[in-house]
Tab-separated table of C-alpha atoms and ligand atoms in Angstrom:
chain	number	residue	atom	x	y	z
H	3	MET	CA	46.486	-47.868	-28.189
H	4	LYS	CA	46.858	-44.269	-29.248
H	5	LYS	CA	49.149	-43.145	-32.050
H	6	THR	CA	52.334	-41.624	-30.731
H	7	ILE	CA	55.077	-39.293	-31.859
H	8	ARG	CA	56.944	-42.387	-33.104
H	9	ASP	CA	54.288	-43.238	-35.665
H	10	TYR	CA	55.058	-40.554	-38.268
H	11	GLN	CA	57.763	-39.519	-40.742
H	12	TYR	CA	58.737	-35.921	-40.239
H	13	GLU	CA	61.360	-34.829	-42.745
H	14	GLY	CA	60.336	-31.441	-44.147
H	15	LYS	CA	56.923	-31.585	-42.482
H	16	LYS	CA	55.421	-28.788	-40.416
H	17	VAL	CA	54.583	-30.332	-37.077
H	18	ILE	CA	52.519	-28.574	-34.429
H	19	ILE	CA	53.343	-29.760	-30.920
H	20	ARG	CA	51.257	-28.730	-27.922
H	21	CYS	CA	53.629	-28.552	-24.972
H	22	ASP	CA	53.123	-27.561	-21.360
H	23	LEU	CA	55.476	-24.615	-20.866
H	24	ASN	CA	53.266	-23.208	-18.108
H	25	VAL	CA	56.191	-22.437	-15.808
H	26	PRO	CA	56.081	-20.220	-12.701
H	27	ILE	CA	57.479	-16.759	-13.481
H	28	LYS	CA	58.275	-13.982	-10.998
H	29	ASN	CA	59.282	-10.523	-12.203
H	30	GLY	CA	59.960	-11.897	-15.655
H	31	GLU	CA	62.238	-14.675	-14.338
H	32	ILE	CA	61.388	-18.360	-14.468
H	33	THR	CA	61.536	-19.776	-10.928
H	34	ASP	CA	61.267	-23.464	-11.890
H	35	ASP	CA	61.879	-24.668	-15.437
H	36	THR	CA	61.050	-28.352	-14.896
H	37	ARG	CA	58.233	-28.247	-17.429
H	38	ILE	CA	60.492	-26.743	-20.075
H	39	LYS	CA	63.116	-29.417	-19.500
H	40	GLU	CA	60.503	-32.133	-19.635
H	41	SER	CA	59.239	-30.858	-22.976
H	42	LEU	CA	62.666	-31.188	-24.600
H	43	GLU	CA	62.442	-34.927	-25.264
H	44	SER	CA	59.577	-34.621	-27.739
H	45	ILE	CA	60.792	-31.354	-29.287
H	46	ASN	CA	64.276	-32.797	-29.794
H	47	TYR	CA	62.834	-35.946	-31.325
H	48	LEU	CA	61.017	-33.834	-33.910
H	49	THR	CA	63.994	-31.614	-34.725
H	50	ASN	CA	66.299	-34.641	-34.946
H	51	HIS	CA	63.849	-36.102	-37.451
H	52	LYS	CA	64.059	-32.881	-39.492
H	53	ALA	CA	60.571	-31.560	-38.834
H	54	LYS	CA	59.736	-27.866	-38.918
H	55	VAL	CA	58.504	-27.636	-35.355
H	56	ILE	CA	55.763	-25.239	-34.271
H	57	VAL	CA	55.328	-25.172	-30.489
H	58	LEU	CA	52.089	-24.116	-28.802
H	59	SER	CA	51.577	-23.713	-25.058
H	60	HIS	CA	49.476	-21.790	-22.600
H	61	LEU	CA	50.815	-19.845	-19.628
H	62	GLY	CA	48.586	-18.833	-16.709
H	63	LYS	CA	45.180	-17.376	-17.391
H	64	ILE	CA	44.340	-14.379	-19.545
H	65	LYS	CA	41.328	-12.421	-18.433
H	66	THR	CA	42.494	-8.851	-19.036
H	67	GLU	CA	44.831	-7.008	-21.347
H	68	GLU	CA	47.241	-6.674	-18.413
H	69	ASP	CA	47.329	-10.450	-17.928
H	70	LYS	CA	48.921	-10.661	-21.369
H	71	HIS	CA	51.850	-8.609	-20.212
H	72	ASP	CA	52.315	-10.831	-17.129
H	73	ASN	CA	51.919	-14.103	-18.997
H	74	THR	CA	54.038	-13.819	-22.097
H	75	LEU	CA	55.887	-16.979	-23.140
H	76	TYR	CA	58.939	-14.920	-24.069
H	77	PRO	CA	60.923	-16.040	-20.962
H	78	ALA	CA	60.165	-19.649	-21.924
H	79	TYR	CA	61.450	-18.895	-25.417
H	80	LYS	CA	64.726	-17.580	-23.999
H	81	ARG	CA	65.107	-20.679	-21.812
H	82	LEU	CA	64.319	-23.025	-24.696
H	83	LYS	CA	66.936	-21.235	-26.761
H	84	GLU	CA	69.534	-22.162	-24.134
H	85	TYR	CA	68.518	-25.816	-24.122
H	86	LEU	CA	67.906	-26.538	-27.809
H	87	HIS	CA	70.762	-27.214	-30.202
H	88	THR	CA	69.000	-25.599	-33.136
H	89	ASN	CA	67.521	-22.288	-34.214
H	90	ILE	CA	64.414	-21.216	-32.398
H	91	TYR	CA	62.187	-18.252	-33.222
H	92	PHE	CA	59.376	-16.548	-31.332
H	93	SER	CA	56.116	-15.255	-32.765
H	94	LYS	CA	54.545	-12.497	-30.703
H	95	ALA	CA	51.370	-12.969	-32.678
H	96	THR	CA	49.047	-15.916	-32.117
H	97	ARG	CA	47.688	-15.464	-35.642
H	98	GLY	CA	48.157	-13.325	-38.749
H	99	LYS	CA	50.814	-12.487	-41.298
H	100	GLU	CA	53.692	-12.030	-38.881
H	101	LEU	CA	53.159	-15.574	-37.584
H	102	GLU	CA	52.611	-17.054	-41.045
H	103	ASP	CA	55.829	-15.469	-42.356
H	104	LEU	CA	57.770	-17.051	-39.505
H	105	VAL	CA	56.175	-20.437	-40.172
H	106	ASN	CA	57.038	-20.212	-43.873
H	107	LYS	CA	60.651	-19.336	-43.151
H	108	LEU	CA	61.209	-22.366	-40.907
H	109	GLN	CA	63.897	-24.762	-42.125
H	110	ASN	CA	63.976	-28.475	-41.397
H	111	GLY	CA	64.984	-29.057	-37.776
H	112	GLU	CA	64.151	-25.515	-36.656
H	113	VAL	CA	61.635	-24.481	-34.009
H	114	LEU	CA	59.081	-21.695	-33.748
H	115	LEU	CA	57.429	-20.949	-30.413
H	116	ILE	CA	54.134	-19.118	-30.696
H	117	GLU	CA	52.996	-16.721	-27.963
H	118	ASN	CA	50.662	-17.984	-25.191
H	119	THR	CA	47.624	-19.707	-26.713
H	120	ARG	CA	45.453	-18.073	-24.052
H	121	TYR	CA	46.076	-14.633	-25.541
H	122	GLU	CA	43.143	-15.842	-27.631
H	123	ASP	CA	41.054	-16.014	-24.448
H	124	TYR	CA	40.785	-12.252	-24.197
H	125	PRO	CA	38.206	-10.962	-24.798
H	126	ASP	CA	36.350	-13.965	-26.232
H	127	LYS	CA	37.716	-17.165	-24.618
H	128	LEU	CA	38.364	-18.610	-28.056
H	129	GLU	CA	41.143	-20.961	-26.945
H	130	SER	CA	39.418	-22.257	-23.805
H	131	ASN	CA	36.068	-22.691	-25.542
H	132	CYS	CA	37.679	-24.669	-28.348
H	133	ASP	CA	36.571	-22.154	-30.968
H	134	GLU	CA	36.228	-23.808	-34.353
H	135	GLU	CA	37.654	-20.979	-36.446
H	136	LEU	CA	40.693	-20.653	-34.198
H	137	SER	CA	41.256	-24.421	-34.272
H	138	LYS	CA	41.049	-24.391	-38.060
H	139	TYR	CA	43.435	-21.502	-38.293
H	140	TRP	CA	46.081	-23.084	-36.079
H	141	ALA	CA	45.660	-26.461	-37.779
H	142	SER	CA	46.229	-24.740	-41.152
H	143	LEU	CA	49.779	-23.870	-40.043
H	144	GLY	CA	50.905	-27.508	-39.859
H	145	GLU	CA	50.561	-31.007	-41.270
H	146	ILE	CA	50.806	-33.226	-38.187
H	147	PHE	CA	49.752	-32.543	-34.584
H	148	ILE	CA	51.415	-33.968	-31.482
H	149	ASN	CA	49.993	-33.424	-27.997
H	150	ASP	CA	52.568	-33.570	-25.220
H	151	ALA	CA	50.800	-31.313	-22.693
H	152	TYR	CA	49.495	-33.834	-20.163
H	153	GLY	CA	48.379	-31.258	-17.580
H	154	THR	CA	45.639	-29.909	-19.881
H	155	THR	CA	44.429	-33.195	-21.354
H	156	HIS	CA	41.236	-33.037	-19.265
H	157	ARG	CA	40.279	-29.812	-21.017
H	158	ALA	CA	38.885	-29.407	-24.537
H	159	HIS	CA	40.727	-26.361	-25.844
H	160	ALA	CA	41.441	-25.223	-29.393
H	161	SER	CA	45.170	-25.928	-28.999
H	162	ASN	CA	44.699	-29.560	-27.972
H	163	VAL	CA	41.279	-30.964	-28.935
H	164	GLY	CA	40.431	-28.455	-31.681
H	165	ILE	CA	43.603	-28.949	-33.727
H	166	ALA	CA	43.707	-32.706	-33.097
H	167	LYS	CA	40.341	-33.100	-34.808
H	168	LEU	CA	41.723	-31.571	-37.975
H	169	LEU	CA	45.179	-33.099	-38.461
H	170	PRO	CA	46.856	-36.532	-38.362
H	171	ASN	CA	47.885	-36.747	-34.726
H	172	GLY	CA	49.598	-38.558	-31.896
H	173	ILE	CA	50.683	-38.182	-28.285
H	174	GLY	CA	54.167	-37.078	-27.250
H	175	PHE	CA	56.549	-38.888	-24.907
H	176	LEU	CA	55.339	-37.174	-21.725
H	177	VAL	CA	51.681	-37.931	-22.295
H	178	GLU	CA	52.536	-41.470	-23.320
H	179	ARG	CA	54.540	-42.045	-20.142
H	180	GLU	CA	51.786	-40.647	-17.908
H	181	ILE	CA	48.955	-42.710	-19.315
H	182	THR	CA	50.996	-45.894	-19.699
H	183	LYS	CA	52.167	-45.739	-16.098
H	184	ILE	CA	48.755	-44.857	-14.678
H	185	ASP	CA	46.936	-47.485	-16.770
H	186	GLN	CA	49.441	-50.106	-15.739
H	187	ILE	CA	49.076	-49.653	-12.000
H	188	LEU	CA	45.282	-49.306	-12.221
H	189	GLU	CA	44.889	-52.440	-14.287
H	190	GLU	CA	47.401	-54.880	-12.856
H	191	ASN	CA	45.696	-57.483	-10.775
H	192	THR	CA	47.864	-57.410	-7.647
H	193	HIS	CA	46.621	-57.254	-4.073
H	194	PRO	CA	46.527	-55.853	-1.441
H	195	TYR	CA	45.800	-52.722	-3.441
H	196	THR	CA	45.749	-49.640	-1.212
H	197	LEU	CA	44.447	-46.179	-1.811
H	198	VAL	CA	45.719	-43.391	0.445
H	199	MET	CA	43.679	-40.233	0.354
H	200	GLY	CA	44.150	-36.931	2.106
H	201	GLY	CA	44.325	-33.310	1.098
H	202	LYS	CA	41.730	-30.708	1.601
H	203	LYS	CA	38.205	-31.389	0.515
H	204	VAL	CA	36.085	-34.509	0.233
H	205	SER	CA	34.198	-32.871	-2.624
H	206	ASP	CA	37.347	-32.859	-4.809
H	207	LYS	CA	37.791	-36.584	-4.340
H	208	THR	CA	34.376	-38.241	-4.347
H	209	LEU	CA	34.657	-39.227	-8.009
H	210	VAL	CA	38.060	-40.829	-7.426
H	211	ILE	CA	36.739	-42.724	-4.418
H	212	ASP	CA	33.630	-43.859	-6.297
H	213	ASN	CA	35.742	-45.150	-9.171
H	214	LEU	CA	38.329	-47.002	-7.091
H	215	ILE	CA	36.644	-48.109	-3.875
H	216	GLN	CA	35.353	-51.400	-5.234
H	217	LYS	CA	38.652	-52.402	-6.772
H	218	CYS	CA	40.912	-51.488	-3.867
H	219	ASP	CA	41.376	-53.479	-0.674
H	220	TYR	CA	42.003	-50.545	1.659
H	221	LEU	CA	41.245	-46.849	1.669
H	222	LEU	CA	43.444	-45.073	4.220
H	223	LEU	CA	42.149	-41.611	5.030
H	224	GLY	CA	44.143	-38.697	6.387
H	225	GLY	CA	44.653	-35.009	5.634
H	226	GLY	CA	41.822	-32.560	5.978
H	227	MET	CA	39.462	-35.086	4.418
H	228	CYS	CA	39.387	-37.473	7.332
H	229	PHE	CA	37.581	-34.995	9.582
H	230	THR	CA	34.454	-35.098	7.470
H	231	PHE	CA	34.502	-38.878	7.878
H	232	LEU	CA	35.125	-38.631	11.629
H	233	LYS	CA	32.282	-36.150	11.950
H	234	ALA	CA	30.094	-38.468	9.863
H	235	LYS	CA	30.716	-41.089	12.549
H	236	GLY	CA	29.401	-38.649	15.134
H	237	LEU	CA	32.781	-37.671	16.586
H	238	GLU	CA	33.829	-34.200	17.728
H	239	VAL	CA	36.351	-32.684	15.285
H	240	GLY	CA	36.588	-29.177	16.766
H	241	SER	CA	37.432	-26.555	14.162
H	242	SER	CA	39.140	-28.962	11.783
H	243	ILE	CA	38.325	-28.578	8.108
H	244	VAL	CA	34.955	-30.234	7.380
H	245	ASP	CA	33.026	-30.555	4.171
H	246	ASN	CA	29.498	-30.393	5.618
H	247	GLU	CA	27.830	-31.064	2.293
H	248	ASN	CA	29.444	-34.471	2.115
H	249	ILE	CA	28.646	-35.836	5.578
H	250	GLU	CA	25.942	-38.061	4.184
H	251	TYR	CA	28.211	-39.225	1.392
H	252	CYS	CA	30.797	-40.242	4.008
H	253	GLN	CA	28.161	-42.006	6.127
H	254	ASN	CA	27.050	-44.084	3.153
H	255	LEU	CA	30.596	-44.954	2.252
H	256	LEU	CA	31.405	-45.948	5.824
H	257	ALA	CA	28.282	-48.097	5.947
H	258	ASN	CA	29.023	-49.851	2.672
H	259	TYR	CA	32.789	-50.283	2.952
H	260	SER	CA	33.475	-50.499	6.664
H	261	ASN	CA	35.981	-53.299	6.046
H	262	LYS	CA	38.050	-51.212	3.625
H	263	ILE	CA	38.025	-47.711	5.070
H	264	ILE	CA	40.656	-47.034	7.708
H	265	LEU	CA	40.409	-43.761	9.615
H	266	PRO	CA	43.101	-42.160	11.799
H	267	LEU	CA	43.443	-43.386	15.379
H	268	ASP	CA	45.070	-40.158	16.519
H	269	ILE	CA	45.567	-36.624	15.347
H	270	VAL	CA	48.185	-33.887	15.736
H	271	THR	CA	46.441	-30.592	16.380
H	272	LYS	CA	47.488	-27.121	15.274
H	273	GLU	CA	48.686	-26.630	18.874
H	274	LYS	CA	50.964	-29.667	18.335
H	275	LYS	CA	49.009	-31.816	20.795
H	276	ILE	CA	48.510	-35.497	20.032
H	277	VAL	CA	44.932	-36.572	20.720
H	278	ASP	CA	43.034	-39.764	20.031
H	279	ALA	CA	40.647	-39.338	17.138
H	280	ASP	CA	37.653	-39.887	19.400
H	281	GLN	CA	38.909	-37.479	22.050
H	282	MET	CA	39.131	-34.193	20.151
H	283	SER	CA	37.758	-31.167	21.932
H	284	SER	CA	35.718	-28.360	20.451
H	285	ASP	CA	38.706	-26.030	20.053
H	286	ASP	CA	41.078	-28.555	18.436
H	287	ILE	CA	42.113	-28.174	14.812
H	288	GLY	CA	43.508	-31.323	13.221
H	289	TYR	CA	46.621	-30.654	11.178
H	290	ASP	CA	48.267	-34.068	10.755
H	291	ILE	CA	47.865	-37.762	11.483
H	292	GLY	CA	49.371	-38.961	14.787
H	293	PRO	CA	51.956	-41.665	15.618
H	294	LYS	CA	49.488	-44.520	16.216
H	295	THR	CA	47.921	-43.788	12.837
H	296	ILE	CA	51.315	-43.723	11.151
H	297	GLU	CA	52.041	-47.120	12.656
H	298	LEU	CA	48.727	-48.578	11.540
H	299	PHE	CA	48.973	-47.145	8.024
H	300	SER	CA	52.601	-48.291	7.733
H	301	LYS	CA	51.674	-51.873	8.548
H	302	ILE	CA	49.081	-51.957	5.778
H	303	LEU	CA	51.300	-50.144	3.298
H	304	LYS	CA	54.251	-52.494	3.829
H	305	GLU	CA	52.089	-55.432	2.848
H	306	SER	CA	50.554	-53.723	-0.166
H	307	LYS	CA	51.488	-54.682	-3.704
H	308	ARG	CA	50.439	-51.340	-5.164
H	309	VAL	CA	49.523	-47.996	-3.673
H	310	ILE	CA	47.890	-44.914	-5.087
H	311	ILE	CA	48.324	-41.694	-3.135
H	312	ASN	CA	46.035	-38.762	-3.665
H	313	GLY	CA	46.367	-35.932	-1.191
H	314	PRO	CA	48.882	-35.303	1.625
H	315	MET	CA	48.284	-36.613	5.164
H	316	GLY	CA	48.613	-33.208	6.798
H	317	VAL	CA	49.525	-29.571	6.313
H	318	PHE	CA	52.886	-30.635	4.907
H	319	GLU	CA	53.875	-27.085	3.984
H	320	GLU	CA	54.344	-26.312	7.700
H	321	LYS	CA	56.685	-28.185	10.011
H	322	PRO	CA	56.100	-30.377	12.032
H	323	PHE	CA	52.800	-31.123	10.251
H	324	ASP	CA	54.740	-32.689	7.382
H	325	ASN	CA	55.539	-35.641	9.623
H	326	GLY	CA	52.596	-37.871	8.701
H	327	THR	CA	53.043	-37.361	4.972
H	328	LYS	CA	56.793	-37.822	5.231
H	329	SER	CA	56.539	-40.990	7.342
H	330	ILE	CA	54.156	-42.587	4.856
H	331	TYR	CA	56.522	-41.802	1.961
H	332	GLN	CA	59.466	-43.170	3.940
H	333	VAL	CA	57.727	-46.505	4.534
H	334	LEU	CA	56.749	-46.825	0.884
H	335	LYS	CA	60.286	-45.995	-0.181
H	336	ASP	CA	61.977	-48.336	2.301
H	337	SER	CA	59.668	-51.229	1.454
H	338	HIS	CA	59.941	-50.620	-2.305
H	339	ILE	CA	56.180	-50.505	-2.719
H	340	LYS	CA	54.922	-49.723	-6.210
H	341	THR	CA	53.465	-46.257	-5.632
H	342	LEU	CA	51.682	-43.798	-7.868
H	343	ILE	CA	51.460	-40.211	-6.647
H	344	GLY	CA	48.541	-38.297	-8.165
H	345	GLY	CA	47.427	-34.749	-7.428
H	346	GLY	CA	49.196	-31.420	-7.754
H	347	ASP	CA	49.854	-30.846	-4.059
H	348	SER	CA	50.752	-34.493	-3.505
H	349	ALA	CA	53.436	-34.237	-6.192
H	350	ALA	CA	54.638	-30.963	-4.632
H	351	SER	CA	54.856	-32.654	-1.210
H	352	VAL	CA	56.923	-35.519	-2.600
H	353	ASN	CA	59.379	-33.061	-4.097
H	354	LEU	CA	59.464	-30.780	-1.067
H	355	LEU	CA	60.036	-33.672	1.341
H	356	GLY	CA	62.847	-35.126	-0.764
H	357	PHE	CA	61.299	-38.193	-2.394
H	358	SER	CA	61.395	-37.037	-6.038
H	359	ASN	CA	63.214	-40.117	-7.275
H	360	ASP	CA	61.753	-42.769	-5.037
H	361	PHE	CA	58.465	-43.826	-6.544
H	362	TYR	CA	57.107	-45.786	-9.472
H	363	HIS	CA	55.445	-42.665	-10.845
H	364	ILE	CA	54.859	-39.088	-9.738
H	365	SER	CA	52.206	-37.752	-12.030
H	366	THR	CA	52.729	-34.205	-13.257
H	367	GLY	CA	49.097	-33.470	-14.074
H	368	GLY	CA	47.095	-32.462	-11.015
H	369	GLY	CA	43.575	-31.989	-12.381
H	370	ALA	CA	44.119	-34.295	-15.354
H	371	THR	CA	45.244	-37.189	-13.161
H	372	LEU	CA	42.349	-36.662	-10.738
H	373	GLU	CA	39.937	-36.934	-13.647
H	374	TYR	CA	41.727	-39.960	-15.017
H	375	LEU	CA	41.641	-41.696	-11.635
H	376	SER	CA	37.931	-40.863	-11.530
H	377	GLY	CA	37.476	-42.956	-14.645
H	378	VAL	CA	36.693	-39.938	-16.813
H	379	PRO	CA	38.322	-40.204	-20.254
H	380	LEU	CA	40.769	-37.391	-20.900
H	381	LYS	CA	39.267	-35.299	-23.697
H	382	ALA	CA	42.519	-34.384	-25.422
H	383	ILE	CA	43.648	-38.014	-25.470
H	384	GLU	CA	40.291	-39.439	-26.536
H	385	VAL	CA	40.480	-37.326	-29.678
H	386	ILE	CA	43.853	-38.840	-30.712
H	387	GLU	CA	43.686	-41.545	-33.394
H	388	ASN	CA	44.015	-45.164	-32.425
H	389	LYS	CA	46.806	-47.251	-33.920
Z	2	ADP	P1	46.136	-32.764	-4.285
Z	2	ADP	O1	46.447	-31.459	-5.001
Z	2	ADP	O2	47.304	-33.647	-4.162
Z	2	ADP	O3	44.924	-33.435	-4.871
Z	2	ADP	P2	44.636	-31.332	-2.274
Z	2	ADP	O4	44.605	-30.134	-3.151
Z	2	ADP	O5	43.357	-32.047	-2.064
Z	2	ADP	O6	45.749	-32.373	-2.764
Z	2	ADP	O7	45.121	-30.934	-0.814
Z	2	ADP	C1	46.349	-30.374	-0.544
Z	2	ADP	C2	46.254	-29.428	0.608
Z	2	ADP	O8	45.610	-30.037	1.717
Z	2	ADP	C3	47.592	-28.978	1.114
Z	2	ADP	O9	47.754	-27.619	0.848
Z	2	ADP	C4	47.550	-29.262	2.616
Z	2	ADP	O10	48.078	-28.214	3.406
Z	2	ADP	C5	46.084	-29.413	2.867
Z	2	ADP	N1	45.812	-30.207	4.060
Z	2	ADP	C6	46.274	-31.424	4.384
Z	2	ADP	N2	45.868	-31.809	5.600
Z	2	ADP	C7	45.110	-30.798	6.070
Z	2	ADP	C8	44.398	-30.571	7.294
Z	2	ADP	N3	44.403	-31.488	8.258
Z	2	ADP	N4	43.734	-29.414	7.423
Z	2	ADP	C9	43.745	-28.492	6.450
Z	2	ADP	N5	44.379	-28.638	5.282
Z	2	ADP	C10	45.058	-29.780	5.093
Z	3	MG	MG1	45.527	-29.541	-4.934
């Protein structure tokens, strides 16, 4: 068990919290402030416990001087100011006297947001390479470090791993919720246990498959991924998306787990034709799973005790190719199946198709959750002290 935000006394202490305020911004306006809202629980906990709160976050990527202009955290500061019931200040500097003066002026229960940690990535990638001097400098500003930025926990950066190595530390509420929920569903011993995988490329998912295939009872395959498997079986897949480098991987998997792997029976093509999976012609492009497949998958899903979804069943961004993905979600919802949604686009599809409140857990960390499901320890959580 990792130490958490609840394990420290904060009154009068300078606490550095790494949040994920990486919100989408267009023309200086935030288009979706979910991440800011989600960060409030931990920030409010610290201010309510009279800490002097120093918030760090990245925003986008900084590869040029111009990127700095486009990726300032100032809009996030303005939004936080609306949501917090305390004073909040903004430091334009990511180090130096201006920043230190602001830190020293902080009163108990007040908040200071520091400019985008990735400003330190130009020109020398100091943040992203977990530079030791930068980590030491940031750590010197505070006395306790809390990491609540789940989406970057698979990366070793100065603002998460670097600082954590140097200060008493813990995880925030968001990170705690993510790993508790994911651990719970992975470890509970209930069956049938079904994995549903789709999305774009087999190569993105081989590690997840390798880690979970032995433990699960079924692997249902849809999305773009299934065409590499169908091709591996020697079937015609037309111009559907295929990951040619992984044909052999798919053949081995099919040979070893033929009883677990369930492939689509029919496909909806880009031309909106429904064809059997073994009847595709050379000019077909598979865009979604067909009705017979939905029926087959639904039957298995209804009987499952837990389900992990990674990757949409079709090109859900474009109607009617959202039908397969939507139908699968509907069955899981209606049958109250314990379902974990992992993957950035999978989470986006759940929200877009109107199922935001219907599942056991919708993970917010795309890449981080993929790594976690692959059995790879998350670097920024590993570094946190055990209780
Ligand atoms: P996640 O982010 O959940 O891990 P991926 O990034 O692997 O998922 O895949 C998501 C993308 O896969 C979506 O943009 C979707 O349009 C695309 N996709 C799904 N089915 C197909 C298909 N049959 N052909 C091409 N792209 C597909
Ligand atoms: Mg994705």
